[in-house]
PDB file of C-alpha atoms in Angstrom:
ATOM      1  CA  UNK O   1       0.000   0.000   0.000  1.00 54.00           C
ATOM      2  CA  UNK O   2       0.960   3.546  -0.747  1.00 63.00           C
ATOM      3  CA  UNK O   3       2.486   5.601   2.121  1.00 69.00           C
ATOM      4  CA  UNK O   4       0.898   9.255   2.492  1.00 74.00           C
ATOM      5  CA  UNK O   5       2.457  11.969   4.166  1.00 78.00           C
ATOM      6  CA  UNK O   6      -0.513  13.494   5.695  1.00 84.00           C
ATOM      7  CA  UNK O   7       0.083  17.041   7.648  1.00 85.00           C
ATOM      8  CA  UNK O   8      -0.412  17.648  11.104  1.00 87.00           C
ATOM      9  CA  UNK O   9      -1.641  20.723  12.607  1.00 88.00           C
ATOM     10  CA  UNK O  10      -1.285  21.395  16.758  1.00 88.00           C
ATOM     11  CA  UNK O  11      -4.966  22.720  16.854  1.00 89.00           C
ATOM     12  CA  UNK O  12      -8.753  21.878  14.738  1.00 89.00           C
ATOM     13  CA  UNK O  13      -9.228  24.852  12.733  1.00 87.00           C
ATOM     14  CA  UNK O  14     -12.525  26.696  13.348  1.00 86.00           C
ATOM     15  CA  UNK O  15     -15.662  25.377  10.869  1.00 80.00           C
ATOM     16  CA  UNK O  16     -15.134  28.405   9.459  1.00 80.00           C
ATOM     17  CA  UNK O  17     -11.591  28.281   8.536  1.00 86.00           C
ATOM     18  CA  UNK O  18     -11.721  24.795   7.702  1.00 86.00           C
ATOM     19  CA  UNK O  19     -12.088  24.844   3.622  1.00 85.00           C
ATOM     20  CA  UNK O  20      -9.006  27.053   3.796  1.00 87.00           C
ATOM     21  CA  UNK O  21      -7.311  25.024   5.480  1.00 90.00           C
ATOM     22  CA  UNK O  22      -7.756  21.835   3.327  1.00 91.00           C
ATOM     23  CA  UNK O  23      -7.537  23.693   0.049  1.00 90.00           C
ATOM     24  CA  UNK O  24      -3.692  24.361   1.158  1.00 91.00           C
ATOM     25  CA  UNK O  25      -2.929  20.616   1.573  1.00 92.00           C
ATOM     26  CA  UNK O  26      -2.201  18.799  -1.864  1.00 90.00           C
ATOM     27  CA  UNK O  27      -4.866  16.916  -3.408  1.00 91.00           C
ATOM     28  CA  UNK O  28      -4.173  12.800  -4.332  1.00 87.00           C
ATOM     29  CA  UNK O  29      -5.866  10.988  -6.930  1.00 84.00           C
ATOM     30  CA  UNK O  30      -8.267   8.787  -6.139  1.00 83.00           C
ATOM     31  CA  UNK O  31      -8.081   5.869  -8.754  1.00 70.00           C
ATOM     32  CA  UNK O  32     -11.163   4.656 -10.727  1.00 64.00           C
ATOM     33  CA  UNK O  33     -11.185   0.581 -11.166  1.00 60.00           C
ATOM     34  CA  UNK O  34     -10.565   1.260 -14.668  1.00 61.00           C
ATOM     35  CA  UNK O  35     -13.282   4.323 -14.837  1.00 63.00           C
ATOM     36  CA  UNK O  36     -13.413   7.349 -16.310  1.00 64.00           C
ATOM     37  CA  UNK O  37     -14.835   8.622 -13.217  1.00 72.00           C
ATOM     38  CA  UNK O  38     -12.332  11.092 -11.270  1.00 86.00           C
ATOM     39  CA  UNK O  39     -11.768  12.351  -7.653  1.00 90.00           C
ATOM     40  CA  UNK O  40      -9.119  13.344  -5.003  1.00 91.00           C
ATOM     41  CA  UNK O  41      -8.827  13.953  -1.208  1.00 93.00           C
ATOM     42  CA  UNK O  42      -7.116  15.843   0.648  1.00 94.00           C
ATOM     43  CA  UNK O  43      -6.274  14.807   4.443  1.00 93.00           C
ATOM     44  CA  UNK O  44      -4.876  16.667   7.383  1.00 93.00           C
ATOM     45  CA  UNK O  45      -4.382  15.688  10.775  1.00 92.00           C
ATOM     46  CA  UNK O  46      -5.482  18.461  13.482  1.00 92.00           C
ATOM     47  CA  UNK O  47      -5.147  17.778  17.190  1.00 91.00           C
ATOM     48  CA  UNK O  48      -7.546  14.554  17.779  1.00 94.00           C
ATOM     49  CA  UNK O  49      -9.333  14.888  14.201  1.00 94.00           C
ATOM     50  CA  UNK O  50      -8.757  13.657  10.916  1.00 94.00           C
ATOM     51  CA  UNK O  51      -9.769  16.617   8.466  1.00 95.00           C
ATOM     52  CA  UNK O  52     -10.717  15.365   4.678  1.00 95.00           C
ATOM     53  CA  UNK O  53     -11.496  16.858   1.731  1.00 95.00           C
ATOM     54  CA  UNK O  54     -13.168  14.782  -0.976  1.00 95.00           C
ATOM     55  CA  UNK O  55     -13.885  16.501  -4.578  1.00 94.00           C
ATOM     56  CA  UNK O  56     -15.093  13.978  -7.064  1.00 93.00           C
ATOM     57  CA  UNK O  57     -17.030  14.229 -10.862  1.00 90.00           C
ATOM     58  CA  UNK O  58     -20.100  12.400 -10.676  1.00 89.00           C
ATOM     59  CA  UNK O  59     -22.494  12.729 -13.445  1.00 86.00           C
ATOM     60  CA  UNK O  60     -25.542  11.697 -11.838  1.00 88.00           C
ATOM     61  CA  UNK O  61     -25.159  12.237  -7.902  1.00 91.00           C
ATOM     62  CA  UNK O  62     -27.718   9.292  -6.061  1.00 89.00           C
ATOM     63  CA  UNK O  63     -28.618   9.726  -2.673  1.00 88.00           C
ATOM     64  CA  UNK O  64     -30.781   6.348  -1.446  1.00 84.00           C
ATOM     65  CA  UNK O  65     -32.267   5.687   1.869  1.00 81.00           C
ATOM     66  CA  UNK O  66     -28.875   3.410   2.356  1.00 81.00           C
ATOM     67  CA  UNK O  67     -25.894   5.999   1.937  1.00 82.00           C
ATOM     68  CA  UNK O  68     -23.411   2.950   1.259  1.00 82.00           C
ATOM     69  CA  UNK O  69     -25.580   2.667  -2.350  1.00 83.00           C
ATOM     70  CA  UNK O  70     -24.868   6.551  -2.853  1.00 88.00           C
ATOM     71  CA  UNK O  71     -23.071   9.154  -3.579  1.00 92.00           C
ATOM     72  CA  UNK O  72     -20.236   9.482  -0.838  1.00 93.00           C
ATOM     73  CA  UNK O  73     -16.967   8.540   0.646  1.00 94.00           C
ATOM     74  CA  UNK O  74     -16.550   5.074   2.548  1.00 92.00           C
ATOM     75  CA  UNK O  75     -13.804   5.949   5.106  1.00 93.00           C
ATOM     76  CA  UNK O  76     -12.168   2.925   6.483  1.00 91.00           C
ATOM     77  CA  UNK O  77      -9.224   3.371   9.641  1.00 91.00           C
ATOM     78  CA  UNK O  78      -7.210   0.937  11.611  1.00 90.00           C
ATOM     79  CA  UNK O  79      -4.524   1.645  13.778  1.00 88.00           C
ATOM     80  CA  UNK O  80      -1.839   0.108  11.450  1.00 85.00           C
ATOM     81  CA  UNK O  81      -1.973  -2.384   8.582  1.00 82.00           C
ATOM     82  CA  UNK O  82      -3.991  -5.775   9.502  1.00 82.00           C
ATOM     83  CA  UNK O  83      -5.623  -4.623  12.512  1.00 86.00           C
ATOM     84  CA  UNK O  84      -9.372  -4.248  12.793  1.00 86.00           C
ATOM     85  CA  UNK O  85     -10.713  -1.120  10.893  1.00 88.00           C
ATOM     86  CA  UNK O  86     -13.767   0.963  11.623  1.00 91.00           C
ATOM     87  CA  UNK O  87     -15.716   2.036   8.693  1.00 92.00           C
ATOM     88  CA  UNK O  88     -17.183   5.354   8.637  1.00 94.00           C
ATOM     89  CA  UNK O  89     -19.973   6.669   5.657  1.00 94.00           C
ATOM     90  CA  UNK O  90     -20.028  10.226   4.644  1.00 95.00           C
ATOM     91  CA  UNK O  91     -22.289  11.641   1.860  1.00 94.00           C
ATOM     92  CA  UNK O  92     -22.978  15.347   0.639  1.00 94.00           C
ATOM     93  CA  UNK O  93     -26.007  17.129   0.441  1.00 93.00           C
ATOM     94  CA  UNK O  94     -27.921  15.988  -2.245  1.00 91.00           C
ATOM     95  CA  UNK O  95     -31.283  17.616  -3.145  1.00 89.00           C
ATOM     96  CA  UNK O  96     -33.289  17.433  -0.076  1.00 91.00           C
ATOM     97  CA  UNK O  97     -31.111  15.778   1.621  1.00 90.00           C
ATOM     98  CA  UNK O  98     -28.361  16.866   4.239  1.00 92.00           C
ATOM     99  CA  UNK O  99     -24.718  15.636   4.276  1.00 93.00           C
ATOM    100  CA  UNK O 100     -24.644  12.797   7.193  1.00 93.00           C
ATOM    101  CA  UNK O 101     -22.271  10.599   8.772  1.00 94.00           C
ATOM    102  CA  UNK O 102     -22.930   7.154   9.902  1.00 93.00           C
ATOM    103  CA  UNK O 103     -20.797   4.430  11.406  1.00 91.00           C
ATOM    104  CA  UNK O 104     -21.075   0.816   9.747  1.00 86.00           C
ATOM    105  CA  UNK O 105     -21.065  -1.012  12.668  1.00 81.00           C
ATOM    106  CA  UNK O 106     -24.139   0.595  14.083  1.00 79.00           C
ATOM    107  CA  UNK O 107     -25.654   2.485  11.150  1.00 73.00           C
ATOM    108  CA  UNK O 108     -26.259   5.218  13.495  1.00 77.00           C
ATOM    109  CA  UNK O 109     -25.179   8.602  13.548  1.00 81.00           C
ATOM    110  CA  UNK O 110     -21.307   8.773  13.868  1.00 84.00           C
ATOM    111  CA  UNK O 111     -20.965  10.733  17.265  1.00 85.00           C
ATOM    112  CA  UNK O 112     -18.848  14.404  17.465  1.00 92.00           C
ATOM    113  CA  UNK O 113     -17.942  13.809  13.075  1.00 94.00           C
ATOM    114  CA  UNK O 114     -18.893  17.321  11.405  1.00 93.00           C
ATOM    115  CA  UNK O 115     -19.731  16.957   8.212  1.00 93.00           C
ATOM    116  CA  UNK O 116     -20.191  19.486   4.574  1.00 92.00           C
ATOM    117  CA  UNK O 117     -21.251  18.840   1.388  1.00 91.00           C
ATOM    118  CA  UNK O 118     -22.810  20.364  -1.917  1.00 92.00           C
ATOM    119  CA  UNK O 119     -23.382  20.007  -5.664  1.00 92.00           C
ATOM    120  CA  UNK O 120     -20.878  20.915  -7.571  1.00 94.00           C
ATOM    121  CA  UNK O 121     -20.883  21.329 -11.574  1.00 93.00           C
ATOM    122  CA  UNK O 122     -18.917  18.714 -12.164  1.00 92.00           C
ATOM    123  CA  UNK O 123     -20.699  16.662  -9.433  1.00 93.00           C
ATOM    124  CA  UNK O 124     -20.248  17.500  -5.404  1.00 94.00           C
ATOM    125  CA  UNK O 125     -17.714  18.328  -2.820  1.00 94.00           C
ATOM    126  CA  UNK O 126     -17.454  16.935   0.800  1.00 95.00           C
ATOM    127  CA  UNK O 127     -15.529  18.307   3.720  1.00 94.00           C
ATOM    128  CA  UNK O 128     -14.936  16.384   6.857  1.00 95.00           C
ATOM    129  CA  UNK O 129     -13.873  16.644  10.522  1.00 95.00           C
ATOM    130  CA  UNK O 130     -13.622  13.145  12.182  1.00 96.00           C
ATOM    131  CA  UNK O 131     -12.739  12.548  15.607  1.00 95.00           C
ATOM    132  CA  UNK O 132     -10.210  10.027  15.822  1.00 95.00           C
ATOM    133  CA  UNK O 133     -11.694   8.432  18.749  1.00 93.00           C
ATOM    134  CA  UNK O 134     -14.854   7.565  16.403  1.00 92.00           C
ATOM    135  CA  UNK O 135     -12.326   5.490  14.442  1.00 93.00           C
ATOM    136  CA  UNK O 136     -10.525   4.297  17.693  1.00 91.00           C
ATOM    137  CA  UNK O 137      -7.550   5.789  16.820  1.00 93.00           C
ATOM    138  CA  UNK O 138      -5.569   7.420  19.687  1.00 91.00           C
ATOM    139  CA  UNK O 139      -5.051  11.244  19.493  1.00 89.00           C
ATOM    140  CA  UNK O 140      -1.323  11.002  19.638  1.00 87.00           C
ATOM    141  CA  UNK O 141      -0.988   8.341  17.033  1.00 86.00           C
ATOM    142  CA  UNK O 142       1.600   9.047  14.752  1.00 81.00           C
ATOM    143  CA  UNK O 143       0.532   7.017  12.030  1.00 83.00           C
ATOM    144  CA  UNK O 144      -2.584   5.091  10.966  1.00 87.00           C
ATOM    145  CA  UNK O 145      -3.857   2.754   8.241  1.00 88.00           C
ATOM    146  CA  UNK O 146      -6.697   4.387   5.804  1.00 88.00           C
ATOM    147  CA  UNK O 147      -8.209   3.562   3.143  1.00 87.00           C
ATOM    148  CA  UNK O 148     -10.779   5.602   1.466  1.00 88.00           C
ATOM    149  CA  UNK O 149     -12.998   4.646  -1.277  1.00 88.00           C
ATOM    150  CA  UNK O 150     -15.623   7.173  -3.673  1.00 90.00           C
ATOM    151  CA  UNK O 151     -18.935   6.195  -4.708  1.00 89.00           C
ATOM    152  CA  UNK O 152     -20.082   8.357  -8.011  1.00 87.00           C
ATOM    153  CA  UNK O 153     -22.636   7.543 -10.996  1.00 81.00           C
ATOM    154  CA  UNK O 154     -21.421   7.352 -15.020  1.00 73.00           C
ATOM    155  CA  UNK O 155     -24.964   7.516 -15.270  1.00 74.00           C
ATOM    156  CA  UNK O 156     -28.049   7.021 -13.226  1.00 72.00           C
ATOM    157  CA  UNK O 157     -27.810   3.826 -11.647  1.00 69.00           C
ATOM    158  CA  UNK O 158     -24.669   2.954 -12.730  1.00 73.00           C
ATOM    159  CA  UNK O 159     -22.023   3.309  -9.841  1.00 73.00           C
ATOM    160  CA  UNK O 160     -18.542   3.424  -9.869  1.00 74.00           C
ATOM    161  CA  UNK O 161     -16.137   3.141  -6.644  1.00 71.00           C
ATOM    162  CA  UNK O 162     -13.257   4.361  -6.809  1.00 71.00           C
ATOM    163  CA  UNK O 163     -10.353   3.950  -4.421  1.00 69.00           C
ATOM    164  CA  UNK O 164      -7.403   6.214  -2.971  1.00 71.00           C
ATOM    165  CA  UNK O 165      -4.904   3.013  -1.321  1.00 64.00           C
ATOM    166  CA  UNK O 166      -6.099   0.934  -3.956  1.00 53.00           C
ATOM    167  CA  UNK O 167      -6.821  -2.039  -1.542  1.00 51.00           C
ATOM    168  CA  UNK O 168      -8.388  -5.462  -2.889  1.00 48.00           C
ATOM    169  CA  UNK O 169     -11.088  -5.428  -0.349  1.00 49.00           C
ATOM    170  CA  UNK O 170     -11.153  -3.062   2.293  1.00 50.00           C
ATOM    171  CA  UNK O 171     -14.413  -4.111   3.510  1.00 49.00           C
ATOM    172  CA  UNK O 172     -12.650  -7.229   4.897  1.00 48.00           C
ATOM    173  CA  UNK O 173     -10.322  -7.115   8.340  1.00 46.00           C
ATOM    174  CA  UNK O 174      -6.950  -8.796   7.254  1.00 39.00           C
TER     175      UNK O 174
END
């Protein structure tokens, strides 16, 4: 798996100050299975949070009743390669629908993760701030394993993941 150098700030920027703050970071590709489809994130590590950026083209932006089947990012975390990961779901705002956060585990709510996210003309942005206790992650980790894949539409109906580590299955604990 690729190794990402992923900044670290001292202190969580204010909501306000957060876009800023991401924009400055560079942006990785997040690879398409093959698709045409396109994305990238952009992470930062702030105090006890994992801040993330995801922009990604999506031609026909879904959001179902299950966000998994969506539009969104699938985050998945570990504390280093092999070891259990949590899974976290994060999809924008789409139509009537507000950007939301829910754990796998529990499909519930994912407790103290702030969460952004439009339409976009090419398809929709997402911002996130996750607390790394969600992911049970330690605040003064130093490293972490993460995988992150992008759920977008070539069409309606027709989804496409795409992944940023590339991993065969993430969905499965090695």
């Amino acid at each position: 798996p690729e190794i990402l150098a992923v900044p670290r700030l001292e202190t969580v920027p204010v909501p306000a100050k957060l876009s800023a703050v991401l924009e400055a970071v560079p942006a990785h590709p997040v690879a398409g299975n093959g698709s045409v489809m396109e994305a990238t994130v952009r992470l930062v590590l702030a105090a006890d949070r994992l801040l993330l950026r995801v922009d990604a083209c999506d031609a026909a932006p879904e959001r179902p009743d299950v966000i998994w089947s969506g539009s969104g990012v699938e985050l998945f975390v570990a504390s280093r390669p092999g070891e259990p990961r949590k899974q976290l779901g994060l999809a924008p705002a789409i139509g009537t629908a507000p950007a939301v956060a829910v754990m796998a585990d529990t499909a519930d709510s994912a407790d103290g993760v702030e969460v952004t996210g439009c339409r976009t003309k090419q398809g929709w942005t997402l911002s996130a701030s996750v607390p790394l206790s969600c992911m049970g992650i330690a605040a003064e980790a130093t490293s972490l394993a993460l995988d992150l894949a992008v759920n977008t539409h070539s069409q309606p109906g027709q989804g496409c993941r795409l992944h940023l580590a590339g991993e065969e299955n993430p969905y499965a604990d090695s």
